[in-house]
Amino acid sequence: MNNNPAIATPARTQAILNRYNLSAKKSLGQNFLTDLNILTQITEAAELTSNDNVIEIGPGIGGLTEQLAQRAGHVLAFEIDQNLIPVLAETLAPYDNVTVLNQDILQANLPDTTKEIFGTDEGLKVVANLPYYITTPIVMDLIQNPVQFANIVVMMQKEVAERLTATPRQKAYGSLSVIVQQLTVPEIAFTVPNTAFIPSPKVDSAIVRLLPADPSKPQPYSQKRFIGFVRGCFMHRRKSIWNNLQGVFGKDATTKAVIKQGLEQLNIDAGVRPEELTVAQFVALTDKYHELGLLK
Ligand code: SAM
């Protein structure tokens, strides 16, 4: 029986930080959540049950981890900061269903580690209050991972959340929107005021939920090539797709003729900007330029 107040209360968080003489490391994106209502909403967005195996990125001092441990089957948490490992050993001592690894999530081998810890790499969920300085690399890593997640529920800067969910012609629409929306179904579950953290981050935050993409929707011939191609198309977002495609493939006469042929065959006006094209059009362009020999 655990008689301590929840870790994620302002008083207990402050007491833990004081006792270990810790101050939140800005360089590691340490902002600790101290609002139990928000934590409950996060676990609800992940629809956790006692059968779930959950990966957490950056447990910090264990505020979210504790809430996950109370609801899920097993929690595997990756924390890069070695100084927090003894803290977590103490704060999470009442829970026997938590495994903490002192590892950089960007270096982790999730297929092998999850099989070792959970005995499976299927049906897993990810729940995390992300370190904001590496939000995009973590999201890109998770959505391209060989491990297929049942859902991914992550806190990030509101501005990045808006990029993930933006639609064509919106200011926030760019390569990240296209890639994430092809690989998953993203939605902003709710926004979070900066008063919910110690210390308060300077930016607004949002919880994003990523669900698996509809398996019946058209896939590009190569996910890797699609991602590289989309990034290339948005190199100069104020310029036309015609200009950007020359940046991707080349400006010689033969290449330009093939670029033009591809656009014509897909009925795409060469003068539109990349931000006017839909996700499906980027998939179609990827396959078209593969068919025409510009993408290997
Ligand atoms: N989960 C805690 C909470 O919600 O209160 C802390 C979240 S804090 C925003 C982000 C955490 O990620 C910090 O504990 C930080 O040390 C950790 N972190 C930063 N970079 C990391 C990385 N590359 N791999 C794993 N953890 C990382």
Short mmCIF file of C-alpha atoms and ligand atoms in Angstrom, two decimals:
data_model
loop_
_atom_site.label_atom_id
_atom_site.label_comp_id
_atom_site.label_asym_id
_atom_site.label_seq_id
_atom_site.Cartn_x
_atom_site.Cartn_y
_atom_site.Cartn_z
CA MET A 1 0.00 0.00 0.00
CA ASN A 2 1.40 3.40 -0.99
CA ASN A 3 0.45 6.10 1.51
CA ASN A 4 2.49 8.88 -0.10
CA PRO A 5 0.67 11.71 -1.85
CA ALA A 6 0.94 11.46 -5.63
CA ILE A 7 4.38 12.41 -7.02
CA ALA A 8 2.80 14.81 -9.49
CA THR A 9 1.56 17.31 -6.91
CA PRO A 10 3.39 20.65 -6.62
CA ALA A 11 4.28 20.03 -2.95
CA ARG A 12 5.66 16.49 -3.36
CA THR A 13 7.52 17.34 -6.59
CA GLN A 14 9.16 20.31 -4.89
CA ALA A 15 10.00 18.18 -1.84
CA ILE A 16 11.63 15.48 -4.03
CA LEU A 17 13.66 18.09 -5.95
CA ASN A 18 14.80 19.69 -2.66
CA ARG A 19 15.69 16.41 -0.99
CA TYR A 20 17.92 15.35 -3.88
CA ASN A 21 19.19 18.89 -4.37
CA LEU A 22 18.05 18.76 -7.99
CA SER A 23 17.13 21.60 -10.27
CA ALA A 24 15.34 20.90 -13.53
CA LYS A 25 17.85 20.73 -16.40
CA LYS A 26 16.78 23.04 -19.18
CA SER A 27 19.20 21.38 -21.60
CA LEU A 28 17.30 18.08 -21.20
CA GLY A 29 13.87 19.69 -21.50
CA GLN A 30 12.96 18.95 -17.87
CA ASN A 31 9.55 20.38 -17.01
CA PHE A 32 7.73 18.25 -14.46
CA LEU A 33 3.95 17.89 -14.67
CA THR A 34 2.26 18.73 -11.39
CA ASP A 35 -1.44 18.67 -12.26
CA LEU A 36 -3.22 15.40 -11.51
CA ASN A 37 -6.26 16.32 -13.60
CA ILE A 38 -4.07 16.73 -16.66
CA LEU A 39 -2.30 13.45 -15.91
CA THR A 40 -5.63 11.66 -15.65
CA GLN A 41 -6.74 13.17 -18.97
CA ILE A 42 -3.50 11.94 -20.57
CA THR A 43 -4.08 8.37 -19.36
CA GLU A 44 -7.68 8.59 -20.58
CA ALA A 45 -6.53 9.73 -24.04
CA ALA A 46 -4.35 6.58 -24.16
CA GLU A 47 -7.36 4.42 -23.11
CA LEU A 48 -5.15 2.44 -20.74
CA THR A 49 -6.21 -0.90 -19.34
CA SER A 50 -4.45 -3.32 -17.03
CA ASN A 51 -3.52 -5.41 -20.09
CA ASP A 52 -1.47 -2.63 -21.65
CA ASN A 53 2.30 -2.53 -22.00
CA VAL A 54 3.34 1.13 -22.06
CA ILE A 55 6.55 2.86 -23.07
CA GLU A 56 7.28 6.18 -21.41
CA ILE A 57 9.97 8.56 -22.68
CA GLY A 58 11.61 10.70 -20.00
CA PRO A 59 9.97 9.74 -16.67
CA GLY A 60 11.72 12.61 -14.87
CA ILE A 61 10.98 12.08 -11.18
CA GLY A 62 8.12 9.68 -11.94
CA GLY A 63 4.97 11.84 -11.81
CA LEU A 64 3.42 10.48 -15.01
CA THR A 65 5.05 7.06 -14.58
CA GLU A 66 3.17 6.58 -11.30
CA GLN A 67 -0.18 7.29 -12.97
CA LEU A 68 0.69 4.86 -15.78
CA ALA A 69 1.80 2.17 -13.31
CA GLN A 70 -1.54 2.45 -11.49
CA ARG A 71 -3.51 1.82 -14.69
CA ALA A 72 -1.39 -0.27 -17.07
CA GLY A 73 0.05 -3.78 -16.94
CA HIS A 74 3.73 -2.89 -17.32
CA VAL A 75 5.58 0.40 -17.89
CA LEU A 76 8.99 0.64 -19.55
CA ALA A 77 10.53 4.09 -19.09
CA PHE A 78 13.63 5.49 -20.84
CA GLU A 79 15.40 8.26 -18.92
CA ILE A 80 18.65 9.79 -20.22
CA ASP A 81 19.55 11.68 -17.03
CA GLN A 82 21.63 9.42 -14.81
CA ASN A 83 21.01 11.68 -11.79
CA LEU A 84 17.30 10.84 -11.91
CA ILE A 85 17.78 7.06 -11.75
CA PRO A 86 18.20 6.86 -7.93
CA VAL A 87 15.31 9.30 -7.52
CA LEU A 88 13.05 7.10 -9.65
CA ALA A 89 14.17 4.00 -7.73
CA GLU A 90 12.78 5.63 -4.61
CA THR A 91 9.67 7.38 -5.93
CA LEU A 92 8.54 4.32 -7.92
CA ALA A 93 9.49 1.75 -5.26
CA PRO A 94 5.80 1.01 -4.47
CA TYR A 95 5.24 -0.21 -8.05
CA ASP A 96 6.56 -3.59 -9.18
CA ASN A 97 5.33 -3.16 -12.76
CA VAL A 98 7.79 -0.43 -13.80
CA THR A 99 11.16 -0.90 -15.53
CA VAL A 100 13.38 2.17 -15.82
CA LEU A 101 16.29 2.15 -18.26
CA ASN A 102 19.00 4.81 -18.20
CA GLN A 103 19.02 5.22 -22.00
CA ASP A 104 18.68 7.85 -24.68
CA ILE A 105 15.40 7.06 -26.43
CA LEU A 106 16.94 8.05 -29.77
CA GLN A 107 19.56 5.31 -29.35
CA ALA A 108 17.19 2.65 -28.01
CA ASN A 109 16.46 -0.56 -29.89
CA LEU A 110 12.72 -0.74 -29.26
CA PRO A 111 11.96 -4.04 -31.05
CA ASP A 112 14.57 -5.94 -29.02
CA THR A 113 14.07 -4.13 -25.72
CA THR A 114 10.29 -4.40 -25.73
CA LYS A 115 10.45 -8.12 -26.56
CA GLU A 116 12.87 -8.59 -23.69
CA ILE A 117 10.90 -6.57 -21.12
CA PHE A 118 7.29 -7.16 -22.15
CA GLY A 119 7.72 -10.48 -23.94
CA THR A 120 6.06 -8.90 -27.00
CA ASP A 121 6.41 -5.94 -29.34
CA GLU A 122 2.75 -5.91 -30.32
CA GLY A 123 -0.15 -3.75 -29.14
CA LEU A 124 2.18 -1.42 -27.23
CA LYS A 125 1.28 2.15 -26.29
CA VAL A 126 3.52 5.17 -25.85
CA VAL A 127 2.62 7.82 -23.29
CA ALA A 128 5.03 10.68 -22.60
CA ASN A 129 5.59 14.28 -21.68
CA LEU A 130 8.30 14.73 -24.30
CA PRO A 131 11.56 16.62 -23.90
CA TYR A 132 10.66 19.49 -26.25
CA TYR A 133 14.14 20.01 -27.71
CA ILE A 134 13.85 16.66 -29.55
CA THR A 135 10.10 16.39 -30.16
CA THR A 136 10.38 15.98 -33.93
CA PRO A 137 13.17 13.36 -33.96
CA ILE A 138 11.31 11.32 -31.32
CA VAL A 139 8.00 11.46 -33.19
CA MET A 140 9.72 10.58 -36.49
CA ASP A 141 11.50 7.67 -34.80
CA LEU A 142 8.30 6.32 -33.25
CA ILE A 143 6.18 6.51 -36.38
CA GLN A 144 8.83 4.81 -38.54
CA ASN A 145 9.69 2.22 -35.90
CA PRO A 146 9.34 -1.45 -36.81
CA VAL A 147 7.28 -1.67 -33.60
CA GLN A 148 3.67 -0.82 -34.48
CA PHE A 149 2.02 1.07 -31.64
CA ALA A 150 -1.68 0.79 -30.74
CA ASN A 151 -1.54 4.51 -29.96
CA ILE A 152 0.97 7.21 -29.11
CA VAL A 153 -0.13 9.93 -26.67
CA VAL A 154 2.47 12.64 -26.22
CA MET A 155 2.77 16.13 -24.81
CA MET A 156 4.64 18.61 -27.01
CA GLN A 157 4.81 22.30 -27.81
CA LYS A 158 1.43 23.49 -29.10
CA GLU A 159 3.14 24.93 -32.16
CA VAL A 160 4.54 21.51 -33.15
CA ALA A 161 1.17 19.87 -32.42
CA GLU A 162 -0.40 22.33 -34.87
CA ARG A 163 2.17 21.41 -37.52
CA LEU A 164 1.36 17.71 -37.14
CA THR A 165 -2.36 18.27 -37.64
CA ALA A 166 -2.39 21.16 -40.17
CA THR A 167 -4.22 20.83 -43.48
CA PRO A 168 -3.21 22.19 -46.93
CA ARG A 169 -2.92 26.00 -47.22
CA GLN A 170 -2.69 26.46 -43.45
CA LYS A 171 0.40 28.30 -42.27
CA ALA A 172 1.55 25.35 -40.14
CA TYR A 173 1.21 22.83 -43.02
CA GLY A 174 4.57 21.47 -44.12
CA SER A 175 6.62 18.32 -44.61
CA LEU A 176 6.03 17.19 -41.01
CA SER A 177 2.24 17.44 -41.49
CA VAL A 178 2.37 15.41 -44.72
CA ILE A 179 4.66 12.68 -43.35
CA VAL A 180 2.86 12.28 -40.01
CA GLN A 181 -0.58 12.29 -41.66
CA GLN A 182 0.49 9.63 -44.17
CA LEU A 183 1.94 7.36 -41.48
CA THR A 184 -0.64 7.95 -38.71
CA VAL A 185 -3.92 9.66 -37.87
CA PRO A 186 -2.93 12.58 -35.62
CA GLU A 187 -5.25 14.68 -33.48
CA ILE A 188 -4.82 17.28 -30.77
CA ALA A 189 -6.54 15.75 -27.73
CA PHE A 190 -6.33 18.92 -25.59
CA THR A 191 -4.09 21.85 -24.79
CA VAL A 192 -2.27 22.34 -21.49
CA PRO A 193 -1.50 25.63 -19.73
CA ASN A 194 2.12 26.19 -18.73
CA THR A 195 1.05 26.51 -15.08
CA ALA A 196 0.71 22.69 -15.03
CA PHE A 197 4.51 22.28 -14.86
CA ILE A 198 7.43 22.95 -12.52
CA PRO A 199 9.26 24.90 -13.86
CA SER A 200 6.76 26.48 -16.30
CA PRO A 201 7.88 26.18 -19.92
CA LYS A 202 7.85 29.38 -21.99
CA VAL A 203 5.66 27.81 -24.68
CA ASP A 204 2.11 26.50 -24.67
CA SER A 205 1.70 22.73 -24.75
CA ALA A 206 -0.72 20.22 -26.25
CA ILE A 207 -1.40 16.52 -26.00
CA VAL A 208 -1.34 14.81 -29.38
CA ARG A 209 -2.75 11.38 -30.03
CA LEU A 210 -1.42 9.41 -32.99
CA LEU A 211 -3.48 6.43 -34.10
CA PRO A 212 -2.37 3.89 -36.71
CA ALA A 213 -3.15 4.89 -40.30
CA ASP A 214 -5.98 3.12 -42.12
CA PRO A 215 -4.20 0.04 -43.55
CA SER A 216 -6.33 0.20 -46.72
CA LYS A 217 -5.13 3.66 -47.77
CA PRO A 218 -2.63 3.88 -50.67
CA GLN A 219 1.00 3.56 -49.60
CA PRO A 220 4.00 4.97 -51.48
CA TYR A 221 6.32 2.38 -53.06
CA SER A 222 8.95 3.24 -50.42
CA GLN A 223 8.27 5.00 -47.10
CA LYS A 224 11.89 6.13 -46.86
CA ARG A 225 11.89 7.67 -50.35
CA PHE A 226 8.51 9.30 -49.70
CA ILE A 227 9.84 11.00 -46.57
CA GLY A 228 12.97 12.29 -48.33
CA PHE A 229 10.93 13.44 -51.34
CA VAL A 230 8.35 15.33 -49.24
CA ARG A 231 11.11 17.10 -47.28
CA GLY A 232 12.75 18.10 -50.57
CA CYS A 233 9.47 19.48 -51.93
CA PHE A 234 9.15 21.83 -48.93
CA MET A 235 12.75 23.11 -49.01
CA HIS A 236 11.49 26.45 -50.33
CA ARG A 237 7.86 26.64 -49.27
CA ARG A 238 7.29 30.08 -50.82
CA LYS A 239 8.38 28.80 -54.23
CA SER A 240 6.32 26.73 -56.67
CA ILE A 241 6.33 22.93 -56.71
CA TRP A 242 7.98 23.25 -60.16
CA ASN A 243 10.94 25.09 -58.61
CA ASN A 244 11.16 22.76 -55.64
CA LEU A 245 11.10 19.66 -57.83
CA GLN A 246 14.07 21.02 -59.79
CA GLY A 247 15.83 21.42 -56.45
CA VAL A 248 15.07 17.76 -55.68
CA PHE A 249 15.85 16.18 -59.07
CA GLY A 250 17.97 18.66 -61.07
CA LYS A 251 17.63 21.50 -63.53
CA ASP A 252 18.92 19.96 -66.78
CA ALA A 253 16.59 19.88 -69.77
CA THR A 254 15.92 16.13 -69.71
CA THR A 255 15.10 16.11 -65.98
CA LYS A 256 12.88 19.17 -66.33
CA ALA A 257 10.94 17.43 -69.10
CA VAL A 258 10.33 14.40 -66.87
CA ILE A 259 9.33 16.61 -63.92
CA LYS A 260 6.81 18.36 -66.18
CA GLN A 261 5.49 15.07 -67.52
CA GLY A 262 4.87 13.80 -63.98
CA LEU A 263 2.97 16.93 -62.95
CA GLU A 264 0.88 16.84 -66.14
CA GLN A 265 0.00 13.18 -65.76
CA LEU A 266 -1.28 13.89 -62.24
CA ASN A 267 -3.06 17.11 -63.28
CA ILE A 268 -1.01 19.19 -60.87
CA ASP A 269 -0.42 22.80 -61.88
CA ALA A 270 3.34 23.47 -61.90
CA GLY A 271 2.75 26.90 -60.36
CA VAL A 272 1.18 25.72 -57.08
CA ARG A 273 3.17 25.92 -53.90
CA PRO A 274 3.96 22.70 -52.03
CA GLU A 275 1.66 23.80 -49.18
CA GLU A 276 -1.32 23.57 -51.57
CA LEU A 277 -0.86 19.84 -52.25
CA THR A 278 -2.65 17.14 -50.28
CA VAL A 279 -0.99 14.16 -48.61
CA ALA A 280 -2.48 11.87 -51.30
CA GLN A 281 -0.94 14.05 -54.03
CA PHE A 282 2.51 13.71 -52.44
CA VAL A 283 2.05 9.92 -52.37
CA ALA A 284 0.98 9.98 -56.03
CA LEU A 285 3.97 12.18 -56.99
CA THR A 286 6.38 9.84 -55.19
CA ASP A 287 5.08 6.84 -57.13
CA LYS A 288 4.92 8.78 -60.41
CA TYR A 289 8.55 9.91 -60.24
CA HIS A 290 9.55 6.37 -59.31
CA GLU A 291 7.69 5.11 -62.40
CA LEU A 292 9.39 7.81 -64.52
CA GLY A 293 12.82 6.88 -63.14
CA LEU A 294 13.63 10.01 -61.09
CA LEU A 295 13.19 8.24 -57.74
CA LYS A 296 15.06 4.98 -57.37
N1 SAM B 1 7.67 12.62 -17.33
C1 SAM B 1 8.06 13.69 -16.45
C2 SAM B 1 6.87 14.56 -16.15
O1 SAM B 1 5.93 14.53 -16.96
O2 SAM B 1 6.86 15.26 -15.17
C3 SAM B 1 9.21 14.54 -17.04
C4 SAM B 1 9.01 15.06 -18.44
S1 SAM B 1 10.25 16.20 -18.95
C5 SAM B 1 9.30 17.23 -20.04
C6 SAM B 1 11.22 15.30 -20.15
C7 SAM B 1 12.10 14.18 -19.59
O3 SAM B 1 12.81 13.56 -20.67
C8 SAM B 1 13.17 14.61 -18.60
O4 SAM B 1 13.15 13.77 -17.47
C9 SAM B 1 14.49 14.46 -19.37
O5 SAM B 1 15.61 14.18 -18.55
C10 SAM B 1 14.15 13.29 -20.29
N2 SAM B 1 14.95 13.21 -21.52
C11 SAM B 1 15.52 14.23 -22.21
N3 SAM B 1 16.13 13.76 -23.32
C12 SAM B 1 15.94 12.41 -23.33
C13 SAM B 1 16.34 11.36 -24.21
N4 SAM B 1 17.04 11.61 -25.32
N5 SAM B 1 16.00 10.08 -23.91
C14 SAM B 1 15.27 9.81 -22.77
N6 SAM B 1 14.87 10.76 -21.91
C15 SAM B 1 15.19 12.04 -22.18
#
